[in-house]
Short mmCIF file of C-alpha atoms in Angstrom, two decimals:
data_model
loop_
_atom_site.label_atom_id
_atom_site.label_comp_id
_atom_site.label_asym_id
_atom_site.label_seq_id
_atom_site.Cartn_x
_atom_site.Cartn_y
_atom_site.Cartn_z
CA MET A 1 116.35 83.88 177.83
CA LYS A 2 117.01 80.23 176.92
CA GLU A 3 119.36 78.68 180.24
CA GLU A 4 122.68 78.12 178.02
CA TYR A 5 122.54 81.61 177.03
CA ALA A 6 122.55 82.44 180.45
CA SER A 7 125.66 80.67 180.55
CA TYR A 8 128.02 81.57 177.73
CA LEU A 9 126.80 85.26 179.42
CA SER A 10 127.58 84.43 182.22
CA PHE A 11 131.31 82.82 181.40
CA LEU A 12 131.85 85.65 178.84
CA ARG A 13 132.34 87.82 181.99
CA TYR A 14 134.70 85.71 183.46
CA CYS A 15 136.65 85.73 179.90
CA VAL A 16 136.95 89.17 179.99
CA ASP A 17 137.92 90.10 183.65
CA ASP A 18 141.23 88.72 184.86
CA SER A 19 140.12 88.79 188.46
CA ALA A 20 136.86 87.04 188.07
CA VAL A 21 136.25 83.91 189.68
CA PRO A 22 134.99 81.10 187.25
CA PRO A 23 131.35 80.85 187.39
CA PRO A 24 128.82 77.23 188.00
CA CYS A 25 129.10 77.36 185.10
CA VAL A 26 131.37 75.90 183.74
CA SER A 27 130.67 73.03 185.25
CA SER A 28 127.89 71.97 182.91
CA ILE A 29 128.77 73.40 179.43
CA ASP A 30 128.95 72.06 176.25
CA TRP A 31 131.63 73.72 174.85
CA ASP A 32 130.79 71.98 171.66
CA LYS A 33 127.66 74.14 171.44
CA LEU A 34 130.09 76.85 172.89
CA TYR A 35 132.19 76.95 169.75
CA ILE A 36 129.65 77.53 167.11
CA PHE A 37 127.89 80.28 169.78
CA ALA A 38 131.40 81.98 169.93
CA ARG A 39 131.32 81.17 165.95
CA GLN A 40 128.64 82.70 165.22
CA GLN A 41 128.98 86.07 167.88
CA THR A 42 133.10 86.72 166.45
CA VAL A 43 134.20 86.60 169.94
CA GLU A 44 136.43 83.11 169.47
CA ALA A 45 139.70 84.11 170.82
CA THR A 46 137.87 86.23 173.77
CA PHE A 47 135.96 82.96 174.92
CA TRP A 48 139.47 80.80 174.19
CA HIS A 49 141.01 83.10 176.63
CA GLY A 50 138.68 82.80 179.77
CA ILE A 51 139.27 78.35 178.31
CA GLU A 52 143.27 79.27 179.21
CA ARG A 53 142.47 80.37 182.36
CA LEU A 54 140.78 77.23 183.16
CA ASP A 55 142.62 75.04 181.64
CA ARG A 56 145.41 76.30 183.40
CA SER A 57 143.75 75.99 186.89
CA GLY A 58 142.22 72.13 186.22
CA VAL A 59 139.10 73.00 186.58
CA ILE A 60 137.95 71.73 182.90
CA ARG A 61 139.34 69.19 180.61
CA LEU A 62 137.90 69.32 177.22
CA GLY A 63 137.78 67.08 174.54
CA GLU A 64 141.08 66.52 172.06
CA GLU A 65 138.58 67.87 168.87
CA THR A 66 137.19 70.69 170.34
CA VAL A 67 140.48 71.72 171.75
CA LEU A 68 142.04 71.64 168.46
CA ASN A 69 139.46 73.48 166.57
CA TRP A 70 139.20 76.12 168.92
CA MET A 71 143.06 76.76 168.52
CA ALA A 72 143.15 76.72 165.06
CA ARG A 73 140.30 79.20 164.67
CA VAL A 74 142.24 81.33 167.67
CA LYS A 75 145.42 81.06 165.58
CA LYS A 76 143.45 82.04 162.36
CA VAL A 77 142.42 85.13 164.62
CA GLU A 78 145.58 85.91 165.20
CA ARG A 79 147.27 85.49 162.02
CA ASN A 80 144.65 87.59 160.41
CA ASN A 81 145.31 90.60 162.98
CA ARG A 82 148.70 90.62 161.82
CA ILE A 83 147.62 90.50 158.37
CA THR A 84 145.03 93.37 158.49
CA TYR A 85 147.21 95.56 160.76
CA LYS A 86 150.01 95.41 158.02
CA LYS A 87 148.27 96.77 155.02
CA ALA A 88 146.30 99.18 157.70
CA ALA A 89 149.01 100.83 157.92
CA TRP A 90 150.12 100.44 154.36
CA VAL A 91 146.79 101.87 153.41
CA TRP A 92 147.13 105.21 155.89
CA LYS A 93 150.84 105.71 154.86
CA ASN A 94 149.84 105.77 151.07
CA PHE A 95 146.45 108.93 151.88
CA MET A 96 149.07 110.27 153.96
CA LYS A 97 151.32 110.45 150.68
CA GLU A 98 148.84 111.87 149.22
CA GLY A 99 147.74 114.48 150.92
CA PHE A 100 145.22 113.18 153.17
CA ARG A 101 145.13 113.36 156.76
CA SER A 102 143.08 109.44 157.94
CA CYS A 103 142.20 107.27 160.86
CA VAL A 104 141.61 104.09 161.09
CA LEU A 105 138.23 103.57 162.56
CA LYS A 106 137.18 99.88 164.37
CA GLY A 107 138.55 97.32 163.54
CA GLN A 108 142.17 97.41 164.14
CA GLY A 109 141.39 100.66 166.36
CA ASN A 110 139.88 98.81 168.26
CA SER A 111 141.89 95.26 168.68
CA LEU A 112 143.98 97.67 170.60
CA LEU A 113 141.58 98.09 173.62
CA TYR A 114 141.51 94.19 174.31
CA PRO A 115 144.16 91.97 176.60
CA THR A 116 146.61 91.44 173.20
CA PRO A 117 145.64 93.48 169.56
CA TYR A 118 144.87 90.22 168.66
CA MET A 119 142.10 88.28 170.40
CA ARG A 120 140.09 90.67 168.45
CA THR A 121 138.19 89.05 164.68
CA SER A 122 138.98 90.93 162.40
CA GLY A 123 137.49 92.34 159.29
CA ASP A 124 137.98 95.21 156.99
CA ILE A 125 139.77 98.42 156.63
CA ASP A 126 137.69 100.91 157.92
CA ILE A 127 139.41 104.42 157.55
CA TRP A 128 138.38 108.04 157.56
CA VAL A 129 140.10 109.98 155.25
CA GLU A 130 139.69 113.50 155.91
CA GLY A 131 138.34 116.04 152.79
CA GLY A 132 134.08 115.92 152.07
CA ASP A 133 132.35 113.06 150.44
CA GLU A 134 133.22 114.92 147.08
CA LYS A 135 136.68 115.20 147.41
CA VAL A 136 137.59 111.36 148.63
CA ILE A 137 135.01 110.06 146.44
CA ALA A 138 137.45 112.22 143.18
CA TYR A 139 140.31 110.71 144.04
CA VAL A 140 139.30 107.14 144.26
CA ASP A 141 137.40 107.51 141.25
CA SER A 142 140.68 108.82 139.79
CA ILE A 143 142.70 105.07 141.34
CA VAL A 144 139.48 102.87 140.19
CA PRO A 145 136.49 105.13 138.66
CA GLY A 146 133.22 102.61 138.95
CA PHE A 147 133.55 101.06 142.90
CA ARG A 148 130.05 100.88 145.14
CA ARG A 149 129.43 104.07 147.24
CA ILE A 150 127.33 105.22 149.79
CA TYR A 151 126.35 108.08 151.79
CA HIS A 152 129.35 107.58 154.40
CA HIS A 153 131.98 105.80 152.56
CA ILE A 154 133.51 104.28 149.55
CA GLU A 155 134.88 100.61 148.40
CA PHE A 156 138.17 100.63 147.14
CA ILE A 157 141.18 98.34 145.85
CA LYS A 158 141.78 95.23 148.10
CA ALA A 159 145.16 95.50 150.66
CA GLY A 160 145.45 91.81 149.68
CA LYS A 161 142.88 90.53 150.28
CA VAL A 162 141.33 92.12 152.86
CA PRO A 163 138.04 95.07 151.21
CA ILE A 164 138.77 98.39 152.27
CA GLU A 165 136.27 100.79 152.81
CA VAL A 166 136.96 104.54 152.83
CA HIS A 167 134.69 106.71 154.85
CA TYR A 168 134.35 110.18 154.38
CA ARG A 169 132.06 110.15 157.26
CA PRO A 170 132.53 108.25 160.05
CA SER A 171 128.88 107.15 160.61
CA TRP A 172 125.24 108.64 160.42
CA MET A 173 121.97 108.96 162.36
CA SER A 174 118.98 108.58 160.21
CA ASN A 175 116.97 111.75 162.35
CA PRO A 176 117.89 115.21 160.01
CA LEU A 177 118.81 117.32 162.77
CA HIS A 178 120.96 114.62 165.30
CA ASN A 179 122.47 113.70 162.04
CA MET A 180 123.85 117.46 161.11
CA ARG A 181 124.36 117.53 164.84
CA LEU A 182 126.73 114.13 164.63
CA GLN A 183 128.92 115.63 161.16
CA ARG A 184 129.48 118.41 163.28
CA TRP A 185 130.45 116.63 166.15
CA PHE A 186 132.66 114.73 163.91
CA ILE A 187 134.78 117.56 162.57
CA ASP A 188 135.43 119.10 165.85
CA HIS A 189 136.88 116.34 167.03
CA SER A 190 139.11 115.47 163.76
CA ASP A 191 141.55 117.39 164.82
CA ALA A 192 142.89 114.76 167.99
CA CYS A 193 142.33 111.67 165.91
CA PHE A 194 144.22 112.50 162.75
CA SER A 195 146.63 112.65 164.42
CA ASN A 196 146.61 110.24 167.79
CA LYS A 197 149.35 107.74 165.74
CA VAL A 198 150.39 104.01 167.14
CA GLU A 199 153.73 104.17 166.13
CA GLU A 200 154.35 100.28 167.44
CA PHE A 201 151.89 100.21 163.98
CA GLY A 202 152.00 102.88 162.04
CA PHE A 203 148.95 104.40 162.05
CA CYS A 204 146.29 106.53 163.45
CA VAL A 205 143.40 105.70 164.91
CA PRO A 206 140.48 107.50 167.21
CA THR A 207 140.78 109.17 170.84
CA PHE A 208 138.66 107.27 173.86
CA GLU A 209 136.48 110.77 173.61
CA PHE A 210 135.50 110.24 169.79
CA ASN A 211 135.38 105.87 170.04
CA CYS A 212 132.37 107.03 173.10
CA ILE A 213 130.00 108.70 169.93
CA TYR A 214 130.98 107.24 167.42
CA LEU A 215 131.16 103.23 168.17
CA LEU A 216 127.99 104.00 169.90
CA ALA A 217 127.02 105.53 166.18
CA HIS A 218 128.10 102.97 164.59
CA PHE A 219 126.50 100.38 167.39
CA TYR A 220 123.34 102.33 167.07
CA THR A 221 122.95 101.89 162.47
CA HIS A 222 123.76 98.20 162.89
CA LEU A 223 121.19 97.62 165.72
CA LEU A 224 118.47 99.50 163.85
CA ARG A 225 119.28 97.14 160.58
CA GLU A 226 120.78 94.31 160.27
CA GLY A 227 121.68 93.26 163.81
CA VAL A 228 124.55 93.32 166.27
CA GLY A 229 126.66 91.14 167.85
CA LEU A 230 128.72 89.58 171.60
CA ARG A 231 131.71 91.56 169.68
CA HIS A 232 130.52 95.10 169.77
CA VAL A 233 129.49 94.85 173.10
CA VAL A 234 132.68 93.87 174.21
CA ASP A 235 134.62 96.24 171.97
CA TYR A 236 132.69 98.83 174.36
CA TYR A 237 133.58 96.88 177.25
CA HIS A 238 137.13 97.29 176.66
CA LEU A 239 137.01 100.75 175.55
CA LEU A 240 135.33 101.99 179.34
CA ARG A 241 137.91 99.59 180.88
CA ARG A 242 140.98 100.49 178.83
CA ASN A 243 139.89 104.24 180.08
CA VAL A 244 138.29 104.69 182.90
CA SER A 245 139.38 107.73 184.31
CA GLN A 246 139.28 109.59 181.26
CA PRO A 247 135.92 111.88 181.44
CA ARG A 248 133.17 110.61 180.09
CA PRO A 249 130.48 112.33 177.37
CA THR A 250 127.70 113.83 179.40
CA GLU A 251 124.04 112.00 179.09
CA LYS A 252 122.98 116.08 177.84
CA GLU A 253 125.15 115.34 174.72
CA LEU A 254 124.38 111.60 174.27
CA ARG A 255 120.60 113.26 173.69
CA ARG A 256 121.80 116.31 172.53
CA LEU A 257 122.97 113.52 169.72
CA GLY A 258 120.20 111.24 169.73
CA LEU A 259 122.30 108.20 170.98
CA HIS A 260 121.57 108.36 174.71
CA LYS A 261 118.53 105.61 174.43
CA VAL A 262 121.01 102.97 172.86
CA ALA A 263 123.41 104.06 175.84
CA GLN A 264 121.41 103.91 178.38
CA ALA A 265 120.85 99.87 176.53
CA LEU A 266 123.98 98.86 176.15
CA MET A 267 125.21 100.29 179.14
CA TRP A 268 122.26 98.01 181.65
CA VAL A 269 124.26 95.39 178.85
CA LEU A 270 127.21 95.99 180.20
CA HIS A 271 126.64 96.21 183.71
CA GLU A 272 124.33 92.93 183.75
CA TYR A 273 126.06 90.59 181.96
CA LEU A 274 130.12 91.35 181.62
CA GLY A 275 130.61 92.80 185.22
CA ALA A 276 132.06 97.02 183.63
CA ASP A 277 131.82 98.80 186.72
CA SER A 278 128.59 101.63 187.20
CA GLU A 279 132.22 104.30 187.30
CA TRP A 280 132.51 103.06 183.57
CA LEU A 281 129.02 103.97 182.65
CA LEU A 282 127.90 106.63 180.20
CA CYS A 283 124.05 107.07 181.39
CA GLN A 284 121.60 105.29 183.78
CA PRO A 285 121.63 101.72 182.29
CA ASP A 286 117.51 101.13 181.30
CA GLU A 287 116.84 97.69 181.98
CA ARG A 288 114.17 97.67 179.47
CA LEU A 289 116.24 98.54 176.96
CA GLY A 290 118.58 96.44 178.13
CA ARG A 291 116.61 93.51 177.74
CA LEU A 292 115.41 93.89 174.16
CA LEU A 293 118.98 94.70 173.23
CA THR A 294 120.36 91.31 174.90
CA ARG A 295 117.50 89.22 173.24
CA GLU A 296 118.18 91.28 169.44
CA ILE A 297 122.27 89.68 170.38
CA LEU A 298 121.08 86.91 171.26
CA GLU A 299 118.81 85.72 168.34
CA GLY A 300 120.88 87.84 165.62
CA GLY A 301 124.22 87.38 165.88
CA ASN A 302 126.76 89.14 164.60
CA PHE A 303 125.54 91.41 162.30
CA GLY A 304 121.98 90.19 162.83
CA LYS A 305 123.50 86.65 160.48
CA TRP A 306 122.03 84.31 162.01
CA ASP A 307 118.50 85.62 162.56
CA GLU A 308 116.05 83.88 162.49
CA ARG A 309 113.05 85.95 162.60
CA ALA A 310 114.83 87.86 158.62
CA LEU A 311 113.11 87.65 155.68
CA GLY A 312 114.57 85.18 153.97
CA GLY A 313 118.11 85.38 155.88
CA THR A 314 120.71 87.64 154.37
CA PRO A 315 119.52 90.04 152.00
CA HIS A 316 121.33 89.89 148.54
CA SER A 317 118.89 91.90 146.37
CA ALA A 318 117.70 95.74 147.13
CA LEU A 319 114.23 94.91 147.48
CA GLN A 320 115.42 92.03 150.39
CA ARG A 321 117.24 94.74 152.00
CA ASN A 322 114.87 97.39 152.24
CA LEU A 323 112.42 94.94 153.08
CA ARG A 324 114.31 93.84 156.11
CA VAL A 325 115.50 97.53 157.53
CA ALA A 326 111.75 98.32 156.86
CA LYS A 327 110.68 95.48 159.60
CA ARG A 328 112.70 96.18 162.20
CA ASP A 329 111.94 99.95 161.77
CA TRP A 330 108.62 98.80 162.50
CA GLN A 331 109.45 96.05 165.19
CA LEU A 332 111.81 98.88 166.90
CA VAL A 333 109.80 101.39 166.22
CA ARG A 334 107.94 101.91 170.47
CA TYR A 335 111.45 101.10 171.53
CA PHE A 336 113.72 104.10 168.92
CA PRO A 337 111.12 106.14 167.55
CA SER A 338 113.43 109.38 166.34
CA GLU A 339 115.85 106.49 163.73
CA CYS A 340 113.28 103.58 163.33
CA LEU A 341 110.36 106.91 162.01
CA THR A 342 112.82 108.87 159.78
CA GLU A 343 114.53 105.35 158.77
CA PRO A 344 112.38 105.85 154.98
CA LEU A 345 113.06 109.83 154.91
CA PHE A 346 116.40 109.05 155.20
CA ARG A 347 116.14 105.72 152.84
CA LEU A 348 114.23 107.96 149.84
CA TYR A 349 117.33 110.85 150.70
CA HIS A 350 119.48 108.10 150.15
CA PHE A 351 118.26 107.10 146.54
CA TYR A 352 119.16 111.00 145.70
CA TRP A 353 122.46 111.06 146.97
CA ARG A 354 123.47 107.79 145.35
CA LEU A 355 121.95 109.24 141.93
CA ARG A 356 123.89 112.65 142.13
CA HIS A 357 127.38 111.04 143.43
CA ARG A 358 126.82 107.72 140.26
CA PRO A 359 129.43 105.82 139.61
CA PRO A 360 131.56 106.76 136.58
CA LYS A 361 131.33 103.02 134.03
CA ARG A 362 135.33 102.15 133.82
CA ALA A 363 136.96 101.59 130.73
CA LYS A 364 136.18 98.55 128.30
CA LYS A 365 139.07 96.13 127.99
CA SER A 366 139.77 96.44 124.38
#
């Protein structure tokens, strides 16, 4: 690992834990480079939270331009969060009016886990809607036909400038046995999520038990297909920290769902670099898998967008995307064989699924 990355991770540990003391590396950090790194990993406000604590203690003094750049970015993160919270509530209420129970996944649901609900860099609105793919897709097509649909979600109209993805499945696995078990598990825990309303923000969010499995499956999917960044890791850190007294999924359950190896990797990173207490963890960490995950996070950045190993950078065509996934399968198969070996089969199945759910043509404007 590069020395500067080691410093950034050491400082990140201080940033997420208000009881931690400043690490020795703060005297040697290049704050302008850290700002670029934070942007690539989409954790700008989390690092700024630590910088503010350092500044109050008089440990560091940042240059005026650096401070202004960082403050402007953090203000934008906060402003976007406020907008996205309002839009998420609007989307949730409209689905309720149409008779669909739903809950807001990831994004704004995860933001509520942070020290303040405006620290996490927001993205689109992911909402899980009850009813299954046939019913949900038919409803979306009745509003505006022709939106892109894949195995777990369909794109929808934008709420202002915020994209919406309507999920009929929260996530998925390539391995057919694990995927069948995972989809059954989601259904079995759906009632609790569809009734877990956060009154302050006006929408339902997943329960802690649900998020332990769902965020892990989501993390796994992105790790294998494109890449993950520190934002995913910080999300899971806050999930575990905010629910210390809650029972965790058992290792037997993680193995049954095919999530044990990725859980071991993530637990190692959380414990080694963010200082997560052993009592928080879902399972025994694995150093070999944890170091692999650390390398993927640092080299790829958020969703692998900064990964110089990728084929031709960010893929734009279906062929490029498939080649990139195939390359990652080859790179990671010895670590995660269950998913990597079955991914080509899932891709074939997904091709026929998309043919079956081909969108109707939009009517031409006269």
